[in-house]
């Protein structure tokens, strides 16, 4: 299994113009707190500044034929932060949904929130539902906001759904394979994850898309999230295009497939 689509097109190297870019990019938007602290400000100043980088990456994704962009906004572990920081992050999420949903819709962006939204208050849940409904038919880009998201939660959630279907008789244990499991993940129906970017200098996944990272290319940058720009995004995409994705094959085999 080479993933949901053939890797044939992804490994062409002859002409740089014909090398396809990633279809699904995920970003761990890290470094807001340090960015603010470096400026002598409180951490939440950095979260507010980070919203502008979100706008920039959405714009970049739309203009560069990326079909799906998944942004890590709040992890299942981030609840452990000081109450005040968590509450500013929730307010910011509310505010962004208020201010940006219409603009996203106008630009043909479909908004989806992935993660355990049941933990959010009713007002926020309602805003999420409305924004998702309003943009449901849009096709220019799928923007997934991972909020109260954990990679382990995603896998457990998929396992629970399958277990339930086994109990009701809808699925037999023998039917469970990678593709059925994948269809229960929060990223079902999206293209396979091609590129994972992490800003802020740390080289770890921090419980993000664990299942989906299986064959993603990883790109780490020291740039702190509020300083992330279309230029750095372009650098990550160019780097991605120069890589040979082998999916377990030898480099020679991949070259043959690419011809
Ligand atoms: C990422 O920036 C945003 C969230 C986790 C919500 P951080 O807040 O983790 O910033 P640093 O890593 O402490 O600088
Ligand atoms: C990951 O960043 C979560 C988000 C960017 C939303 P963290 O700052 O929470 O990750 P750790 O704690 O440094 O691993
Ligand atoms: Mg951090």
Short mmCIF file of N, CA and C in Angstrom, two decimals, residues 27 29-30 32 35 46-61 69 71 143 199 223-230 233:
data_model
loop_
_atom_site.label_atom_id
_atom_site.label_comp_id
_atom_site.label_asym_id
_atom_site.label_seq_id
_atom_site.Cartn_x
_atom_site.Cartn_y
_atom_site.Cartn_z
N UNK A 27 0.32 21.93 9.91
CA UNK A 27 1.30 22.81 10.58
C UNK A 27 1.09 22.80 12.09
N UNK A 29 1.69 25.00 14.85
CA UNK A 29 1.95 26.46 14.94
C UNK A 29 2.53 26.76 16.31
N UNK A 30 3.83 26.58 16.46
CA UNK A 30 4.44 26.69 17.79
C UNK A 30 5.35 27.91 17.90
N UNK A 32 4.45 30.89 19.87
CA UNK A 32 3.78 32.17 20.17
C UNK A 32 4.26 32.78 21.49
N UNK A 35 7.82 34.08 21.34
CA UNK A 35 7.86 35.27 20.49
C UNK A 35 7.48 36.51 21.32
N UNK A 46 1.46 36.91 22.00
CA UNK A 46 1.96 36.07 20.89
C UNK A 46 0.84 35.29 20.22
N UNK A 47 -0.12 34.80 21.02
CA UNK A 47 -1.24 34.07 20.42
C UNK A 47 -2.04 34.99 19.50
N UNK A 48 -2.24 36.24 19.98
CA UNK A 48 -3.00 37.19 19.16
C UNK A 48 -2.26 37.49 17.87
N UNK A 49 -0.94 37.67 17.99
CA UNK A 49 -0.14 37.99 16.79
C UNK A 49 -0.14 36.81 15.81
N UNK A 50 -0.28 35.60 16.34
CA UNK A 50 -0.24 34.40 15.49
C UNK A 50 -1.40 34.31 14.51
N UNK A 51 -2.48 35.02 14.79
CA UNK A 51 -3.66 34.96 13.90
C UNK A 51 -3.30 35.47 12.49
N UNK A 52 -2.43 36.48 12.44
CA UNK A 52 -2.04 37.03 11.13
C UNK A 52 -1.29 35.97 10.31
N UNK A 53 -0.49 35.14 10.98
CA UNK A 53 0.20 34.06 10.26
C UNK A 53 -0.80 33.02 9.74
N UNK A 54 -1.88 32.81 10.49
CA UNK A 54 -2.91 31.88 10.02
C UNK A 54 -3.50 32.40 8.71
N UNK A 55 -3.82 33.69 8.69
CA UNK A 55 -4.36 34.29 7.46
C UNK A 55 -3.39 34.08 6.30
N UNK A 56 -2.10 34.30 6.58
CA UNK A 56 -1.09 34.20 5.51
C UNK A 56 -0.99 32.77 4.97
N UNK A 57 -1.06 31.76 5.86
CA UNK A 57 -0.92 30.38 5.34
C UNK A 57 -2.16 29.93 4.58
N UNK A 58 -3.32 30.43 5.00
CA UNK A 58 -4.54 30.08 4.26
C UNK A 58 -4.46 30.67 2.86
N UNK A 59 -4.02 31.92 2.78
CA UNK A 59 -3.85 32.58 1.48
C UNK A 59 -2.86 31.79 0.61
N UNK A 60 -1.74 31.43 1.21
CA UNK A 60 -0.71 30.70 0.47
C UNK A 60 -1.27 29.37 -0.04
N UNK A 61 -1.99 28.68 0.83
CA UNK A 61 -2.54 27.36 0.44
C UNK A 61 -3.49 27.51 -0.74
N UNK A 69 -5.44 21.94 4.36
CA UNK A 69 -4.48 22.54 5.29
C UNK A 69 -4.98 22.27 6.70
N UNK A 71 -4.31 22.80 10.68
CA UNK A 71 -3.54 23.64 11.61
C UNK A 71 -3.77 23.20 13.05
N UNK A 143 -9.91 23.70 5.17
CA UNK A 143 -9.09 24.19 6.29
C UNK A 143 -9.55 23.47 7.55
N UNK A 199 6.84 24.91 13.39
CA UNK A 199 7.61 26.13 13.65
C UNK A 199 8.07 26.10 15.10
N UNK A 223 11.80 29.38 12.96
CA UNK A 223 10.95 30.58 12.92
C UNK A 223 9.78 30.40 13.89
N UNK A 224 9.54 31.41 14.72
CA UNK A 224 8.43 31.35 15.68
C UNK A 224 7.13 31.67 14.93
N UNK A 225 6.03 31.06 15.36
CA UNK A 225 4.80 31.13 14.56
C UNK A 225 4.39 32.56 14.13
N UNK A 226 4.43 33.55 15.02
CA UNK A 226 4.00 34.89 14.56
C UNK A 226 4.90 35.46 13.45
N UNK A 227 6.11 34.93 13.32
CA UNK A 227 7.02 35.39 12.25
C UNK A 227 6.91 34.53 10.98
N UNK A 228 6.08 33.50 11.03
CA UNK A 228 5.98 32.62 9.86
C UNK A 228 5.35 33.42 8.71
N UNK A 229 5.84 33.16 7.52
CA UNK A 229 5.38 33.97 6.38
C UNK A 229 5.21 33.08 5.17
N UNK A 230 4.67 33.67 4.13
CA UNK A 230 4.53 32.93 2.87
C UNK A 230 5.89 32.48 2.34
N UNK A 233 6.82 29.31 4.13
CA UNK A 233 5.94 28.25 3.61
C UNK A 233 6.48 27.79 2.25
#
